[in-house]
Coordinates of C-alpha atoms and ligand atoms in Angstrom, one line a residue:
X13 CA -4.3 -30.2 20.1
X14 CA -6.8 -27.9 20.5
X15 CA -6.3 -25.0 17.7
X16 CA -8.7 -22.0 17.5
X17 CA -7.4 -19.8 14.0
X18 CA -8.7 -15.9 14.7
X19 CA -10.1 -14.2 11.4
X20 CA -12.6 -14.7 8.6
X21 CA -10.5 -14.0 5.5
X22 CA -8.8 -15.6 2.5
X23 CA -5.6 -15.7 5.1
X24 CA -7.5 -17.6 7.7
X25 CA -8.8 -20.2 5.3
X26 CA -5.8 -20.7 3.9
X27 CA -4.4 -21.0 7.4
X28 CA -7.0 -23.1 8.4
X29 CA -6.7 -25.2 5.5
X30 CA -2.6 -25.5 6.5
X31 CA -3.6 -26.4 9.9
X32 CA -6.0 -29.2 9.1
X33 CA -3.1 -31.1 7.1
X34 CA -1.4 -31.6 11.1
X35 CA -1.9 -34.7 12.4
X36 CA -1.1 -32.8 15.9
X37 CA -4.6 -30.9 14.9
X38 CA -7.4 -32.5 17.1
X39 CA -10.0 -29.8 16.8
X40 CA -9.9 -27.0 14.7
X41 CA -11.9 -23.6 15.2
X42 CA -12.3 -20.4 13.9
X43 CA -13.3 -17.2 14.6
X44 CA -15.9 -16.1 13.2
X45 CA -14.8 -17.4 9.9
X46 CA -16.3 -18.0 6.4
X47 CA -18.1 -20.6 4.2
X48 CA -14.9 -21.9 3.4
X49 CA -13.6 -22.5 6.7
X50 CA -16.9 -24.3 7.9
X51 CA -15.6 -26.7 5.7
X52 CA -12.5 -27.9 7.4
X53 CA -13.2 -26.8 11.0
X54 CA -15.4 -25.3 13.3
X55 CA -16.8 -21.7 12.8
X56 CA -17.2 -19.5 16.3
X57 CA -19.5 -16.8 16.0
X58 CA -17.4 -14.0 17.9
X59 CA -15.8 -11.2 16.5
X60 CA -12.2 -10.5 15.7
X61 CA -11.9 -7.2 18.1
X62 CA -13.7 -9.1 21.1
X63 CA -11.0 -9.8 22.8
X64 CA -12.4 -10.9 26.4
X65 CA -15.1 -13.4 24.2
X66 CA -13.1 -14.8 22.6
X67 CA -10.7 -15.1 25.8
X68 CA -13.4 -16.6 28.2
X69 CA -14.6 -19.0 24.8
X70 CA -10.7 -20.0 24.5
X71 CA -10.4 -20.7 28.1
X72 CA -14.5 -22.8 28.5
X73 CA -13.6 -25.1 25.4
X74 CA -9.6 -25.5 26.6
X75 CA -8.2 -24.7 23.3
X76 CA -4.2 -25.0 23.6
X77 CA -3.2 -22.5 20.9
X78 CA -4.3 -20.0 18.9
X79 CA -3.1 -18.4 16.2
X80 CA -4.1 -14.7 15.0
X81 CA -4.6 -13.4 11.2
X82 CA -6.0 -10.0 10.7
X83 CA -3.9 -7.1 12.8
X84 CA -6.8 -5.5 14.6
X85 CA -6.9 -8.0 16.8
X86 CA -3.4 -7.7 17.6
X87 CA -3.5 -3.8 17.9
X88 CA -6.5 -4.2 20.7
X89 CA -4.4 -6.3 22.6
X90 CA -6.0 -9.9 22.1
X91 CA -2.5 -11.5 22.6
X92 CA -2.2 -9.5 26.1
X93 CA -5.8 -10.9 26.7
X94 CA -4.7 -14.0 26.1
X95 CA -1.8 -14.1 27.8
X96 CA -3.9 -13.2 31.3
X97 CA -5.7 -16.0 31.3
X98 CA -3.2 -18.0 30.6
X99 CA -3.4 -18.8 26.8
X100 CA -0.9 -20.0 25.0
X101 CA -0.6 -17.7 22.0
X102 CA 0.8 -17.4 18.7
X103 CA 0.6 -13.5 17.8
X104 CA 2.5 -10.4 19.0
X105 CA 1.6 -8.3 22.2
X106 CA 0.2 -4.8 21.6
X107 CA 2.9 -3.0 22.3
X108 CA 4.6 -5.3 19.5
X109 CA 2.0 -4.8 17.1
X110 CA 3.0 -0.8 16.9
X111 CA 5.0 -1.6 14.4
X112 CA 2.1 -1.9 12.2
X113 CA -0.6 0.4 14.3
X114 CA 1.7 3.0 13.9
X115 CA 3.9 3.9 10.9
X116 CA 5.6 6.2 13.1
X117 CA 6.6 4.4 16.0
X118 CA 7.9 1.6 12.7
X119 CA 10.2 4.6 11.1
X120 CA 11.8 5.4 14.6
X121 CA 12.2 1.7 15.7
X122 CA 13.7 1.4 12.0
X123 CA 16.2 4.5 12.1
X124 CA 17.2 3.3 15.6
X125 CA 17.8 0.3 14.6
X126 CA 19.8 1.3 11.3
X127 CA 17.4 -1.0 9.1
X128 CA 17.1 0.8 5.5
X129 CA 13.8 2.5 5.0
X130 CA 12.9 5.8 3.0
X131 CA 13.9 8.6 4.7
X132 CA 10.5 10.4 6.4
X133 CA 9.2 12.9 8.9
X134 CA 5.9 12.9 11.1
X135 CA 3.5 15.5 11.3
X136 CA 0.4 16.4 13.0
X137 CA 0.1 19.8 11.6
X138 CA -2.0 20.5 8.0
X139 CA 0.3 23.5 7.4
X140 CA 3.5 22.6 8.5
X141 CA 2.8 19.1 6.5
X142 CA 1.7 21.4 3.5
X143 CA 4.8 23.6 3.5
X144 CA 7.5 20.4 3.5
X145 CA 5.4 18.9 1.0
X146 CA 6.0 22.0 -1.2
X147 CA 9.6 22.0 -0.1
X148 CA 9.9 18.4 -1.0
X149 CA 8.1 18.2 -4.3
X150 CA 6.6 15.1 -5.9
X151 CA 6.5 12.2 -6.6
X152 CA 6.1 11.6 -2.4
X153 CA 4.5 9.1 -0.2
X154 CA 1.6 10.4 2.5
X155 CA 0.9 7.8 5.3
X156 CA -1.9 7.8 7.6
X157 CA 0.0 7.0 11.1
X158 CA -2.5 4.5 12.5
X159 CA -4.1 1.6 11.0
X160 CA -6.3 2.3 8.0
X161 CA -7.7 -0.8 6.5
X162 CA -4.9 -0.9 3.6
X163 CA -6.4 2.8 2.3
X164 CA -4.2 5.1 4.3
X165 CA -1.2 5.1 2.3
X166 CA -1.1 7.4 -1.0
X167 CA 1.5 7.6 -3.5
X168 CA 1.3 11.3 -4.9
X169 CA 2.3 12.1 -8.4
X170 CA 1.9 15.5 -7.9
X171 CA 2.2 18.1 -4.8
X172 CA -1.3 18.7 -5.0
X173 CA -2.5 15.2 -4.9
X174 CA 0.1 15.1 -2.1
X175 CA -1.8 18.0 -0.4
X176 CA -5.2 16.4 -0.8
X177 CA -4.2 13.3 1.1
X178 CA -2.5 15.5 3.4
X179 CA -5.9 17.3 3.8
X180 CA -8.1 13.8 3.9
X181 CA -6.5 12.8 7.0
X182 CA -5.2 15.8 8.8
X183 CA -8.2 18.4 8.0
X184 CA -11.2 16.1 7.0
X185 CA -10.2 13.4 9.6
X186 CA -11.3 10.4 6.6
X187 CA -9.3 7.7 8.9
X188 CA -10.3 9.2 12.4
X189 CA -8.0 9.3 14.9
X190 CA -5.8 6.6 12.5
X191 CA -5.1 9.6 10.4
X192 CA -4.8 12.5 13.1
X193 CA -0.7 12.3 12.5
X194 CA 1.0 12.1 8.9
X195 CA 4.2 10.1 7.6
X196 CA 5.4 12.1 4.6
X197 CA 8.0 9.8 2.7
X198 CA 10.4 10.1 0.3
X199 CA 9.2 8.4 -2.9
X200 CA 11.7 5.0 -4.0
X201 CA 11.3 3.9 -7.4
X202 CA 11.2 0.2 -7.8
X203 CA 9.6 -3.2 -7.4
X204 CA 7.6 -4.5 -4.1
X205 CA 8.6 -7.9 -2.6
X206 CA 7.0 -9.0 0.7
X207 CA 9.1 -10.5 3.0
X208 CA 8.0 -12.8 5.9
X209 CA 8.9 -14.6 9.5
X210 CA 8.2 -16.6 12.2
X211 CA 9.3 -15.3 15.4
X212 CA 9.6 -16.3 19.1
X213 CA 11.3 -13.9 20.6
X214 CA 14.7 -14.5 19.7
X215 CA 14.7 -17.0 16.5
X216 CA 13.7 -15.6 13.2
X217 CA 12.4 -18.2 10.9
X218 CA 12.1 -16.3 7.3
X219 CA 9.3 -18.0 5.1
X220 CA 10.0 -17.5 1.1
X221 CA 9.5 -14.7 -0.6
X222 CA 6.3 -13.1 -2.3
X223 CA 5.4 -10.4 -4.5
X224 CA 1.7 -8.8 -4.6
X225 CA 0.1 -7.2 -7.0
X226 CA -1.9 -4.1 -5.3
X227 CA -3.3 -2.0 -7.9
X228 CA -7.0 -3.1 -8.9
X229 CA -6.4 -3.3 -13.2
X230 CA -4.4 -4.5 -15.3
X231 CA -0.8 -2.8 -15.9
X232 CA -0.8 -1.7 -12.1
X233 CA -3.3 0.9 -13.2
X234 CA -6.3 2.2 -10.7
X235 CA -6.5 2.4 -7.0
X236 CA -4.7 1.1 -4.5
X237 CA -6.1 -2.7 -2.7
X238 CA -5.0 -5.1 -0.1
X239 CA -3.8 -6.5 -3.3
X240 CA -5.0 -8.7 -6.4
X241 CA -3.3 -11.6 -6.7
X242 CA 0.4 -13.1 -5.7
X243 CA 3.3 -15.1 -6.8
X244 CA 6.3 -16.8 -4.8
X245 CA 8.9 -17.1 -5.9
X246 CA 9.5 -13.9 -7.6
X247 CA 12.1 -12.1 -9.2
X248 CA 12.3 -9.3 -7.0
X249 CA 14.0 -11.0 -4.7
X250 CA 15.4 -14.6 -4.7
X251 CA 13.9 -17.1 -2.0
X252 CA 17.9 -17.5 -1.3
X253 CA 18.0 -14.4 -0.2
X254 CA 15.9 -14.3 2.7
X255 CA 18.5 -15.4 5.4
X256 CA 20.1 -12.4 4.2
X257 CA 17.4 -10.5 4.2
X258 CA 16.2 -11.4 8.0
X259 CA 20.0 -10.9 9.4
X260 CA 19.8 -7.0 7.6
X261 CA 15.8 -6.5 9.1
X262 CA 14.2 -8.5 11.8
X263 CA 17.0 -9.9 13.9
X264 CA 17.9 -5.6 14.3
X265 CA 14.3 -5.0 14.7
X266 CA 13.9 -7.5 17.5
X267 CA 16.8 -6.2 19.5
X268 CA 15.5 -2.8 19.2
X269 CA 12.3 -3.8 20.7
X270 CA 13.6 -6.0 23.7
X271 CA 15.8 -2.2 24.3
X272 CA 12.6 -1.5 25.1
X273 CA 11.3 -4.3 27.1
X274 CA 9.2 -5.4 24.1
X275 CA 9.3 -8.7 23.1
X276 CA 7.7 -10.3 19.7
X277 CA 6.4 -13.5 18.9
X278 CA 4.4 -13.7 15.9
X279 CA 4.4 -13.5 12.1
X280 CA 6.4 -10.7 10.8
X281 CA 6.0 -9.0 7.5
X282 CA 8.3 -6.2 6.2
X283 CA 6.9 -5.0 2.8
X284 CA 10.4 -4.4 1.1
X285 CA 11.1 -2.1 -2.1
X286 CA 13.9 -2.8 -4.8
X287 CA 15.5 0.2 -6.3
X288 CA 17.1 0.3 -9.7
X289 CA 20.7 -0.1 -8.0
X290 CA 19.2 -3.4 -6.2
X291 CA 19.0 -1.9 -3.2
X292 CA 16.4 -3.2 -0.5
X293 CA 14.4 -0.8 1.5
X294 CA 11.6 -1.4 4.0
X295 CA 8.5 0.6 3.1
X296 CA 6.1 -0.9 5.9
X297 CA 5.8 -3.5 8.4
X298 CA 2.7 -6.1 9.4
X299 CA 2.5 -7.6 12.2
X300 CA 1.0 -10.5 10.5
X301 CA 0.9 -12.8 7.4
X302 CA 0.2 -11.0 4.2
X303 CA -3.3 -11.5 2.2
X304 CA -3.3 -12.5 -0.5
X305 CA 0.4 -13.8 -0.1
X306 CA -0.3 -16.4 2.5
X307 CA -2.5 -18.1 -0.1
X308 CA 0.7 -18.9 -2.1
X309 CA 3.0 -19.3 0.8
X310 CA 1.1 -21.8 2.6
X311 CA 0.5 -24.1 -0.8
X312 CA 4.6 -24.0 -0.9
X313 CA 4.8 -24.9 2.9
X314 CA 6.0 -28.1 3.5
X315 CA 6.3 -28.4 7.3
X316 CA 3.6 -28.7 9.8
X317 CA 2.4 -25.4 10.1
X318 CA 1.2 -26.4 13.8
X319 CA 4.5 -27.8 14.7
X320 CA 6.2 -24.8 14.2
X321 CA 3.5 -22.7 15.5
X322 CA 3.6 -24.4 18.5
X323 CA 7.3 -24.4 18.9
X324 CA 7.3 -20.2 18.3
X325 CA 4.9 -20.1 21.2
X326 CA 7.0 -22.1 23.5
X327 CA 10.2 -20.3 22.0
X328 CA 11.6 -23.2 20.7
X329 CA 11.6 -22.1 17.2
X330 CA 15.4 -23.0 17.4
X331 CA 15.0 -26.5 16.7
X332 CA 13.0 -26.0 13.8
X333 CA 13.6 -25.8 9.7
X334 CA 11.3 -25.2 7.5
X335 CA 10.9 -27.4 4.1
X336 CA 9.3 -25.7 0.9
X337 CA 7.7 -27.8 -2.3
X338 CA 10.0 -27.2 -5.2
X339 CA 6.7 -25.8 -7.2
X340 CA 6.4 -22.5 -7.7
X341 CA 2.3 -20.9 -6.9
X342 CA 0.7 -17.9 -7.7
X343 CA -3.2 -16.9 -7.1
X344 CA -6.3 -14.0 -8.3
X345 CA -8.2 -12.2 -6.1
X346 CA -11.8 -11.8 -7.4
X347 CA -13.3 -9.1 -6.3
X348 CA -17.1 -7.5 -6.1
X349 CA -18.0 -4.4 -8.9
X350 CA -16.9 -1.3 -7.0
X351 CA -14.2 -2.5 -5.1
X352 CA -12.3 -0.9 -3.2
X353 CA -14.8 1.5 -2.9
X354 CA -18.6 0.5 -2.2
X355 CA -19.5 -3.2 -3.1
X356 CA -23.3 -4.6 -3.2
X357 CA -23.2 -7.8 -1.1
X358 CA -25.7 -10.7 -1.4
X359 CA -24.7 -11.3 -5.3
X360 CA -24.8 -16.0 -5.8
X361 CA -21.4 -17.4 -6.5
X362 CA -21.5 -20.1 -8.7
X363 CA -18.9 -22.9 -9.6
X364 CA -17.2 -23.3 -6.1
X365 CA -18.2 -27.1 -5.8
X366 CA -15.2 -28.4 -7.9
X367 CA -12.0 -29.7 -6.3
X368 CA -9.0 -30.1 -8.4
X369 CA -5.3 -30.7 -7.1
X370 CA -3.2 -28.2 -6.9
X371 CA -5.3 -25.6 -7.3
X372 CA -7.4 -23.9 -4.1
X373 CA -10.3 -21.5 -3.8
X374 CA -10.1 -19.6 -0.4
X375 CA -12.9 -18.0 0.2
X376 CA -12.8 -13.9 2.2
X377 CA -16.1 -11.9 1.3
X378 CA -18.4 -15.0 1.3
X379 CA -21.3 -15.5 3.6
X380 CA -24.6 -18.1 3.1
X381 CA -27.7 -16.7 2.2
X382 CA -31.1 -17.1 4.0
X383 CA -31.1 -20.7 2.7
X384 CA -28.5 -21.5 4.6
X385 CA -26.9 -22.9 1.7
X386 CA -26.3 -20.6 -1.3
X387 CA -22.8 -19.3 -1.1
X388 CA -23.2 -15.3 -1.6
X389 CA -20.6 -11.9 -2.1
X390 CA -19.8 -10.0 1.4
X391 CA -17.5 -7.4 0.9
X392 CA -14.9 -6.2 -1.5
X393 CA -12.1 -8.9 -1.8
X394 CA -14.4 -12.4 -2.3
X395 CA -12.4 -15.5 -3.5
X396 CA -8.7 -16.1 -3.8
X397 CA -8.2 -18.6 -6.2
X398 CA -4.6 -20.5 -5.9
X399 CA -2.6 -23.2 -7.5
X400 CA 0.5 -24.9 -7.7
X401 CA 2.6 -25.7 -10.4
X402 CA 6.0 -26.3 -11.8
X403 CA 6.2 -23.4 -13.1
X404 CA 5.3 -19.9 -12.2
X405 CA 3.5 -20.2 -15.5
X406 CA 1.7 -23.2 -15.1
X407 CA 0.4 -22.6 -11.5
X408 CA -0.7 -19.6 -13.2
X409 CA -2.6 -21.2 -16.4
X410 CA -4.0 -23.6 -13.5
X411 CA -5.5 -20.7 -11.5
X412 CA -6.9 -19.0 -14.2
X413 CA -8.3 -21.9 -15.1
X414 CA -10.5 -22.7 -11.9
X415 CA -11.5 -19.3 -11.7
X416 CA -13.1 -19.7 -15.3
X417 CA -15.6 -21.9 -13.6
X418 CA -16.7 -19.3 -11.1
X419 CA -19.1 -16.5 -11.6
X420 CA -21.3 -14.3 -9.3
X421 CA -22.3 -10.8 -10.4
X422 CA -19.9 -7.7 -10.8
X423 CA -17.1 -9.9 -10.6
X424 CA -13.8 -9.0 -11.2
X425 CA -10.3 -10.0 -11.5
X426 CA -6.2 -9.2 -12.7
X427 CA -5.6 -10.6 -16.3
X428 CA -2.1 -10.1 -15.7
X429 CA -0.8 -11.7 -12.0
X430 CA 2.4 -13.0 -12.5
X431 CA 3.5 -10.3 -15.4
X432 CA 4.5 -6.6 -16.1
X433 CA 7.8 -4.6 -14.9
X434 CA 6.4 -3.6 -11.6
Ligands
LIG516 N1 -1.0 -7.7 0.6 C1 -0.6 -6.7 1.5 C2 -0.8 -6.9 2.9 O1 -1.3 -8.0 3.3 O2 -0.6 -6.0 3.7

């Protein structure tokens, strides 16, 4: 088969990296990818929000499927693209995608659906936001409704740090029209597991779980990120739980949509919070694979990931189990000085040539300089660096290991993936 992988991240190398493993693989692309993907297929130099390029290029070199990463392809309607010109597929619709594009549109598909999730209310408004906030008090939870590159969502201590974000996005207009409406939501104390499936439209196929670690220090102190490094298995919640987990969530989700003539096929990610009690709430959805969480949920994948793929898009998911490696894996982001603020690109990474087992460097922010051969920084989140291992522990020790090797500039990392109470 044809496969053509859409992205240029650490999840699309991992994904490519997956996908190469199939012996059902004949040719493997991706768009536009990175370094690291050049090395295992071919890079395509179109954009992820080009939807009808990277339709017509699909179409011209006869690729027979494709599978999506980041969600803003997904929320411009590539799949629907796709679909017209009769590509198979493996990513949901637009009107799918909503339930990442828009927080509200999530909350009311939730509470229609009777799926647990923080209570909430949507606003447009500054004042009317302000006064409820008041009302409310803190700690509270300030969304930006529309996509937001992983910055929209603040967790106020205090009602006036709740006001300020009300203020960012309603008033100052910081995420554009992403921001124009507000989720205010009750605060949950407790730990974040992320909780993922394959779907075709009817079968849910839960993958194990995963835990990120989204705060850029150590002891989950400093701002927010697309996160810093990941385990799987966790103790949040058990891998055993995830049948569970998909019967409570996506199988109520699902129906919900098709009440509404929407139909998904895709990954599914429900970012799920653990009270004190042991309660599981969802906090958010994706309409995709997590990142960095793919990077240890792929190393644990057994299966063909183009098998099943391939089955989702032609809804036969129903025939399919997955198998997992007993190891357990866990990787570290490294990231460029100023992250996730503003990064200087350009800085030489040394110390990728190495291959060990086990252990993976996926590269995100990497490009090659004038040279055409010196891997350098492009962006905030750089390298994920990933291993295996009996043990959460040892995959652990293994990836800080590797990482040891590697140096550019202003980089930085987590000391403590895989630890602490949160
Ligand atoms: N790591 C969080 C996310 O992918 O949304």
């Amino acid at each position: 088969m044809k496969v053509l992988v859409v992205g240029g991240g650490g999840r699309e190398h991992a994904i490519v990296w997956k996908l190469r493993q199939s012996p059902k693989v004949t040719e493997l692309f991706c768009a536009p990818g990175n370094p690291g993907t050049a090395q295992l297929a071919t890079n395509v130099d179109i954009g992820v929000t080009n939807t009808g390029a990277l339709a017509v290029w699909a179409v011209q070199n006869k690729i027979d499927l494709t599978v999506v990463g980041p969600e803003a392809p997904l929320a411009a309607g590539l799949a629907d693209v796709f679909a017209q010109h009769g590509l198979r597929i493996f990513g949901p619709s637009q009107a799918a995608a909503q339930l990442e594009a828009s927080k509200s549109f999530a909350k009311e598909v939730m509470q229609k659906a009777g799926v647990p999730t923080p209570r909430a209310e949507l606003f447009e408004e500054f004042e009317a936001a302000k006064r409820y906030v008041e009302e409310q008090g803190a700690p509270v939870v300030i969304k930006a409704d529309g996509l937001a590159a992983g910055k929209g969502v603040t967790v106020a201590m205090t009602v006036d740090e709740a006001i300020a974000a009300l203020k960012e996005c309603l008033l100052d207009e910081r995420f554009g029209s992403s921001g124009k409406k507000v989720v205010v939501e009750e605060f949950i104390k407790g730990r974040e597991a992320s909780v993922m499936a394959i779907i075709d439209g009817t079968t849910v196929l839960p993958l194990v779980v995963s835990q990120d670690y989204k705060r850029l220090n150590d002891g989950d102190q400093g701002p927010n990120t697309g996160g810093m490094g990941a385990i799987s298995p966790t103790d949040v919640l058990a891998d055993e739980q995830v049948e569970g987990l998909a019967a409570e969530i996506f199988i109520p989700v699902l129906k919900e949509l098709w009440s509404r003539d929407i139909r998904y096929v895709g990954f599914l990610y429900a970012g799920v919070i653990v009270d004190e009690e042991g309660v599981a709430r969802v906090l958010e959805f994706n309409c995709r694979l997590g990142d960095p969480e793919t990077q240890v949920l792929l190393p644990r994948l057994q299966s063909d990931l183009c098998e099943v793929l391939d089955a989702a898009v032609s809804g036969k998911l129903s025939s399919i189990e997955l198998s997992w490696k007993s190891e357990a894996a866990a990787c570290v982001v490294l990231s460029s000085r100023g992250y996730p603020g503003e990064v200087d690109d350009g800085k030489p990474i040394t110390g990728l040539e190495s291959t060990e087992n086990d252990v993976f460097v996926f590269h995100a922010g990497t490009t090659l300089a004038e040279d055409g051969q010196t891997v350098v920084s492009k962006g905030g989140r750089v390298l994920t660096v990933a291993a295996l291992g009996e043990t959460r522990n040892r995959a652990l020790g293994k990836a800080y290991a590797r990482l040891e090797k590697i140096s550019f500039d202003g980089m930085h990392c987590r000391r403590d993936i895989g630890g602490g109470a949160w």
